[in-house]
Amino acid sequence: MRRGIAKRFKIAVSALVLVISMMSGAWPQLVHATPPTSFTGPSSISGDIGNVTLADLQMTGDLTSSTTIQLRVSNGQLNLTDTTGVTVNGSNPSSSLSLTGTLANLNTALTHVAYTNNNVVGTDTVEATTIGATQVYFPDNGHVYQFVSVPGGITWNNAKTAADATTYQGLTGYLTTITSSGENDYVSARLEGAGWMGASDAASESVWKWVDGPESGTTFCNGNYTPETPEGCVPVASSYSDWNGDDGNGNPTEPNDSGGNEDCAQFLSGASGKWNDLPCSGANLTGYVVEFGAPGNLPTVASKDVSLTVTAPTDTVSSCAGLQALSDNDAQYDNINLTQDLTCTDTITSPLFSTDGYSGTFDGQGHTISGLQIDGPDGDAGLFADLTGATIKDLTIAGTVTSDSECVGGVAGYANNSSFENIHSSVTVTTSDWYAGGLIGCGYVGDGASHHISGSSATGAVSGAGEVGGLIGELGVWNHGQMTIEHTYATGNVSGTDDYVGGLLGYEYSESEDDATTATIQDVYAQGNVSSPDNSYVGGLIGYSYTGDDGPQASTVIQRAYASGDVTGSDSVGGLIGAVNGNNDEATLLTLHDTFAAGHVTADPDNDVAGLIGIYGDGNPAIDSSDNFFDQHRTGQTDCSAPDDIGACTAEDADGTHVGYFYAKTNAPMTNWDFNTIWVAHPEAYPTFSGTADDDTDGVTATVETAAPNGGDANGDGQADSDQGNVTSLVDPVSNKYAVLQSSGCDQNTNVSVAAESSNVSTDTNYSYPAGMMHFTLTCPTDGGTATITQYYYGNYPASKYVLRKYNSTTHTYQTVTGAALSNITIGGQPVLKVVYTVTDGGALDEDGTVNGQIVDPAGPALSGALTDTGTNVIMASSLGGLLLVSAVIVRRMRLPAAKVRHIPVRFE
């Protein structure tokens, strides 16, 4: 169920109760003094939240007696803080503030009127007019309108009599006549209640005329709605009407002359602006709308529109304590500038803005926040708990985020209608629940908004139950939303204990029934290994991609993308995408251009598994496929997609003789990529981005590596770690000290991360891992190569008490690495544990077990009182009550700002 979307702001206008004495036959007359000449002051006012006043808005004229003015705004409220000398008609504060007093007192009062929009930034307009509290002035025609409320109700016949007997400034009133959409929208949005208007077909059935005011006798439409005449009341020439209803083909179902005696027209209640027909004498409504004004005979009204702009204050932060203080002190709409690097160990341990969320702009200004140890067991977790309408930019973060709840991410647990620019996260993200991502746990764009993620990366390991992604756990685009992810990558290993797991996105959907909605994913890559061994919908880039709804209004575009990590699952497993699904096969809803997959793909051979897309079959959206490829040798697959062919997909390197095929920009699909301004080719590694912070392409940003001990040369070899693809230094989230991976032989590091041993599916019962386990992938120049691995762990770890232990994520077992040499050294004056061992591509220590030019190895120094090889105690994450199986329909459980519910994808059967 989606949230209801208001088409226009409704403004509650206090009803003027007129005591009507039918016995005397006397209708009340509205008498107002001649208004002042004009309002003066600026045409626009701006200020910070809570600091916008109308102090410079004034009136001029010779008025000496009392008069009434009305101040009205659409999006917020006005508050008169000093009422001395004036009478407030109705509520204060209010969106429609009515004041009565002399010219001098009103001008004094105007200096004390403050505007607030519930502490939200944005724009509004204050409409200042010299009219009564319940009146409306429409500047386009100069008329005044008023909703007159009648206790007990009133019939159309009596309402017409009453309106015709009402005067204002000497003008005779009439039941309102609406002749344009602008007039209808303006007036109806400012009047509350079901009220009569001056239209009737009583004189001639189905001939609808205005029967009051200057338009009296004018026919504006002919006909009534019936199933046999679905065109209903057909407008005459350029006449206007806005009858209610919809027969499913765009035809209003009013007027319908129900009962054969509905001959008079009304506004429906609720400020919708829609019209309906009712009996003229047999139906009572709560009131009627009287209008004053005719060509050449208009009321005298002074009016002025003043545009209001509410801006957020800007805060500067130079300490972890200062950042935490902003989170605690109602700064959710503030703009925050970070002025220096921060190390926030033991300072920021819970998500920022966990109470109200954050909606401002956070500018890291190129700085780093490291040492995060965030634990969010009771809600969304990340550096920020929740973002709504926020922008986060130019920031690098490192540390750990752990939660037992859903929506857990490195930067944001939950992000709605928010953008991310130049964000780099090496945070390790762990949850036992659903929705986990290296950058965002749950991300949504809707309500016609357009947002993006650009120039960003996530390099930390991510683990959770289902809907787990290296960048985002679940991405949903809906209701005319537009989301673009570009120039962005993820390199951390991704693991799940349930369905929907991907190297970049766990689950992605674009849905819309009525408006164009698009998810665009372009110029992206994922290099992390993706594993959910016993589950479905597992992909190197995206676990599950769904596009559609009732019609071809939704679309997904995936182009210039690749995945190179190993992919392990049970069913619906693909090197690029685990599953592609949709519910409209009559339109091209998915565009898939210029992609490749090159990681080893493992699944139950009796299930759906393929080199590019694990499952694509009946009921899927039509794919516009061109220039898509997969490495047959490295993926271990012969089919591009299963069970149906997507078309325009090519297998390369069937015999393993040209393992560097996808290294060269002269080979398809890279021939369609921009290697001038976006991509960079490498002789022994897959393409990366130009101008990124990770110039040595080892998956860790230069900012993190430059901050390493020994002046950024954490392995002490005399060269900066940030310049060497075979040397990777990063913050160990377990110890909060630096760790380093150095390789030779197979000397291009990727997917390097350190994670706690507890993040594995099984635990090593008799061993502890004070420095965690190092996960990485190496690229070899030839298949079957051997690499010498050197690990460095900063801290006090006596070598004589440790052994090197390896974890196998397929068998969930541990083993001691025989022949590993452990020693204590000093680098840059700091104690370091050094570990050296060798691994052969396809050998016993290569986790993927395949001779494919890649070495995958999670290993780390372990401490035990009894150095024996233990068995495995498997601790599986508990099921979330079972996953609902649906076949023909999608059960939508989307996360929305007001209600947190899960989107359950459709399963293939």
PDB file of N, CA, C and O in Angstrom, residues 363-393:
ATOM      1  N   ASP A 363      28.122  18.130   4.315  1.00  0.00           N
ATOM      2  CA  ASP A 363      29.272  18.297   3.426  1.00  0.00           C
ATOM      3  C   ASP A 363      30.535  17.914   4.187  1.00  0.00           C
ATOM      4  O   ASP A 363      30.991  18.630   5.077  1.00  0.00           O
ATOM      5  N   GLY A 364      31.108  16.762   3.830  1.00  0.00           N
ATOM      6  CA  GLY A 364      32.335  16.324   4.471  1.00  0.00           C
ATOM      7  C   GLY A 364      33.553  17.118   4.066  1.00  0.00           C
ATOM      8  O   GLY A 364      34.606  17.014   4.707  1.00  0.00           O
ATOM      9  N   GLN A 365      33.419  17.892   2.979  1.00  0.00           N
ATOM     10  CA  GLN A 365      34.508  18.739   2.479  1.00  0.00           C
ATOM     11  C   GLN A 365      35.803  17.963   2.271  1.00  0.00           C
ATOM     12  O   GLN A 365      36.908  18.462   2.485  1.00  0.00           O
ATOM     13  N   GLY A 366      35.646  16.677   1.867  1.00  0.00           N
ATOM     14  CA  GLY A 366      36.803  15.843   1.566  1.00  0.00           C
ATOM     15  C   GLY A 366      37.441  15.193   2.774  1.00  0.00           C
ATOM     16  O   GLY A 366      38.481  14.530   2.634  1.00  0.00           O
ATOM     17  N   HIS A 367      36.834  15.318   3.948  1.00  0.00           N
ATOM     18  CA  HIS A 367      37.425  14.771   5.169  1.00  0.00           C
ATOM     19  C   HIS A 367      36.937  13.356   5.451  1.00  0.00           C
ATOM     20  O   HIS A 367      36.023  12.841   4.810  1.00  0.00           O
ATOM     21  N   THR A 368      37.576  12.742   6.458  1.00  0.00           N
ATOM     22  CA  THR A 368      37.299  11.351   6.819  1.00  0.00           C
ATOM     23  C   THR A 368      36.808  11.264   8.259  1.00  0.00           C
ATOM     24  O   THR A 368      37.342  11.940   9.147  1.00  0.00           O
ATOM     25  N   ILE A 369      35.785  10.436   8.463  1.00  0.00           N
ATOM     26  CA  ILE A 369      35.363  10.056   9.809  1.00  0.00           C
ATOM     27  C   ILE A 369      35.704   8.578   9.969  1.00  0.00           C
ATOM     28  O   ILE A 369      35.159   7.728   9.271  1.00  0.00           O
ATOM     29  N   SER A 370      36.625   8.263  10.860  1.00  0.00           N
ATOM     30  CA  SER A 370      37.057   6.885  11.045  1.00  0.00           C
ATOM     31  C   SER A 370      36.815   6.446  12.485  1.00  0.00           C
ATOM     32  O   SER A 370      36.445   7.239  13.349  1.00  0.00           O
ATOM     33  N   GLY A 371      37.032   5.156  12.724  1.00  0.00           N
ATOM     34  CA  GLY A 371      36.880   4.619  14.065  1.00  0.00           C
ATOM     35  C   GLY A 371      35.449   4.445  14.509  1.00  0.00           C
ATOM     36  O   GLY A 371      35.192   4.271  15.707  1.00  0.00           O
ATOM     37  N   LEU A 372      34.503   4.479  13.585  1.00  0.00           N
ATOM     38  CA  LEU A 372      33.098   4.324  13.973  1.00  0.00           C
ATOM     39  C   LEU A 372      32.860   2.920  14.518  1.00  0.00           C
ATOM     40  O   LEU A 372      33.302   1.934  13.926  1.00  0.00           O
ATOM     41  N   GLN A 373      32.156   2.843  15.615  1.00  0.00           N
ATOM     42  CA  GLN A 373      31.768   1.562  16.201  1.00  0.00           C
ATOM     43  C   GLN A 373      30.285   1.654  16.564  1.00  0.00           C
ATOM     44  O   GLN A 373      29.913   1.729  17.729  1.00  0.00           O
ATOM     45  N   ILE A 374      29.462   1.670  15.529  1.00  0.00           N
ATOM     46  CA  ILE A 374      28.043   1.958  15.715  1.00  0.00           C
ATOM     47  C   ILE A 374      27.267   0.682  15.952  1.00  0.00           C
ATOM     48  O   ILE A 374      27.400  -0.294  15.215  1.00  0.00           O
ATOM     49  N   ASP A 375      26.445   0.712  16.971  1.00  0.00           N
ATOM     50  CA  ASP A 375      25.586  -0.414  17.295  1.00  0.00           C
ATOM     51  C   ASP A 375      24.160   0.114  17.358  1.00  0.00           C
ATOM     52  O   ASP A 375      23.859   1.003  18.147  1.00  0.00           O
ATOM     53  N   GLY A 376      23.283  -0.408  16.491  1.00  0.00           N
ATOM     54  CA  GLY A 376      21.902   0.063  16.461  1.00  0.00           C
ATOM     55  C   GLY A 376      20.920  -1.062  16.612  1.00  0.00           C
ATOM     56  O   GLY A 376      20.215  -1.401  15.668  1.00  0.00           O
ATOM     57  N   PRO A 377      20.849  -1.666  17.794  1.00  0.00           N
ATOM     58  CA  PRO A 377      20.009  -2.862  17.937  1.00  0.00           C
ATOM     59  C   PRO A 377      18.512  -2.597  17.858  1.00  0.00           C
ATOM     60  O   PRO A 377      17.735  -3.504  17.613  1.00  0.00           O
ATOM     61  N   ASP A 378      18.097  -1.334  18.066  1.00  0.00           N
ATOM     62  CA  ASP A 378      16.664  -1.057  18.163  1.00  0.00           C
ATOM     63  C   ASP A 378      16.089  -0.311  16.970  1.00  0.00           C
ATOM     64  O   ASP A 378      14.952   0.147  17.005  1.00  0.00           O
ATOM     65  N   GLY A 379      16.841  -0.130  15.919  1.00  0.00           N
ATOM     66  CA  GLY A 379      16.313   0.617  14.785  1.00  0.00           C
ATOM     67  C   GLY A 379      17.301   0.667  13.648  1.00  0.00           C
ATOM     68  O   GLY A 379      18.324  -0.025  13.648  1.00  0.00           O
ATOM     69  N   ASP A 380      16.999   1.502  12.653  1.00  0.00           N
ATOM     70  CA  ASP A 380      17.870   1.647  11.497  1.00  0.00           C
ATOM     71  C   ASP A 380      19.250   2.107  11.958  1.00  0.00           C
ATOM     72  O   ASP A 380      19.381   2.925  12.867  1.00  0.00           O
ATOM     73  N   ALA A 381      20.270   1.587  11.291  1.00  0.00           N
ATOM     74  CA  ALA A 381      21.622   1.866  11.759  1.00  0.00           C
ATOM     75  C   ALA A 381      22.545   2.208  10.603  1.00  0.00           C
ATOM     76  O   ALA A 381      22.493   1.594   9.540  1.00  0.00           O
ATOM     77  N   GLY A 382      23.382   3.184  10.829  1.00  0.00           N
ATOM     78  CA  GLY A 382      24.421   3.645   9.924  1.00  0.00           C
ATOM     79  C   GLY A 382      25.048   4.847  10.602  1.00  0.00           C
ATOM     80  O   GLY A 382      24.735   5.161  11.756  1.00  0.00           O
ATOM     81  N   LEU A 383      25.931   5.550   9.924  1.00  0.00           N
ATOM     82  CA  LEU A 383      26.382   6.821  10.488  1.00  0.00           C
ATOM     83  C   LEU A 383      25.151   7.691  10.761  1.00  0.00           C
ATOM     84  O   LEU A 383      25.041   8.327  11.804  1.00  0.00           O
ATOM     85  N   PHE A 384      24.217   7.703   9.789  1.00  0.00           N
ATOM     86  CA  PHE A 384      22.906   8.317   9.979  1.00  0.00           C
ATOM     87  C   PHE A 384      21.866   7.207  10.075  1.00  0.00           C
ATOM     88  O   PHE A 384      21.905   6.257   9.285  1.00  0.00           O
ATOM     89  N   ALA A 385      20.948   7.332  11.003  1.00  0.00           N
ATOM     90  CA  ALA A 385      19.883   6.336  11.101  1.00  0.00           C
ATOM     91  C   ALA A 385      18.947   6.449   9.911  1.00  0.00           C
ATOM     92  O   ALA A 385      18.732   5.481   9.180  1.00  0.00           O
ATOM     93  N   ASP A 386      18.373   7.642   9.697  1.00  0.00           N
ATOM     94  CA  ASP A 386      17.388   7.863   8.636  1.00  0.00           C
ATOM     95  C   ASP A 386      17.676   9.180   7.930  1.00  0.00           C
ATOM     96  O   ASP A 386      17.999  10.186   8.570  1.00  0.00           O
ATOM     97  N   LEU A 387      17.520   9.154   6.611  1.00  0.00           N
ATOM     98  CA  LEU A 387      17.646  10.357   5.798  1.00  0.00           C
ATOM     99  C   LEU A 387      16.366  10.554   5.009  1.00  0.00           C
ATOM    100  O   LEU A 387      15.841   9.602   4.433  1.00  0.00           O
ATOM    101  N   THR A 388      15.862  11.779   4.965  1.00  0.00           N
ATOM    102  CA  THR A 388      14.711  12.115   4.133  1.00  0.00           C
ATOM    103  C   THR A 388      14.983  13.453   3.458  1.00  0.00           C
ATOM    104  O   THR A 388      15.117  14.478   4.139  1.00  0.00           O
ATOM    105  N   GLY A 389      15.096  13.430   2.141  1.00  0.00           N
ATOM    106  CA  GLY A 389      15.362  14.668   1.417  1.00  0.00           C
ATOM    107  C   GLY A 389      16.732  15.248   1.713  1.00  0.00           C
ATOM    108  O   GLY A 389      16.923  16.463   1.615  1.00  0.00           O
ATOM    109  N   ALA A 390      17.686  14.421   2.064  1.00  0.00           N
ATOM    110  CA  ALA A 390      19.018  14.890   2.447  1.00  0.00           C
ATOM    111  C   ALA A 390      20.007  14.750   1.292  1.00  0.00           C
ATOM    112  O   ALA A 390      19.778  14.005   0.337  1.00  0.00           O
ATOM    113  N   THR A 391      21.118  15.457   1.412  1.00  0.00           N
ATOM    114  CA  THR A 391      22.261  15.295   0.515  1.00  0.00           C
ATOM    115  C   THR A 391      23.509  15.080   1.370  1.00  0.00           C
ATOM    116  O   THR A 391      23.787  15.870   2.268  1.00  0.00           O
ATOM    117  N   ILE A 392      24.218  13.999   1.092  1.00  0.00           N
ATOM    118  CA  ILE A 392      25.469  13.703   1.772  1.00  0.00           C
ATOM    119  C   ILE A 392      26.567  13.735   0.713  1.00  0.00           C
ATOM    120  O   ILE A 392      26.462  13.064  -0.311  1.00  0.00           O
ATOM    121  N   LYS A 393      27.621  14.493   0.929  1.00  0.00           N
ATOM    122  CA  LYS A 393      28.634  14.619  -0.120  1.00  0.00           C
ATOM    123  C   LYS A 393      30.041  14.785   0.451  1.00  0.00           C
ATOM    124  O   LYS A 393      30.245  15.207   1.585  1.00  0.00           O
TER     125      LYS A 393
END
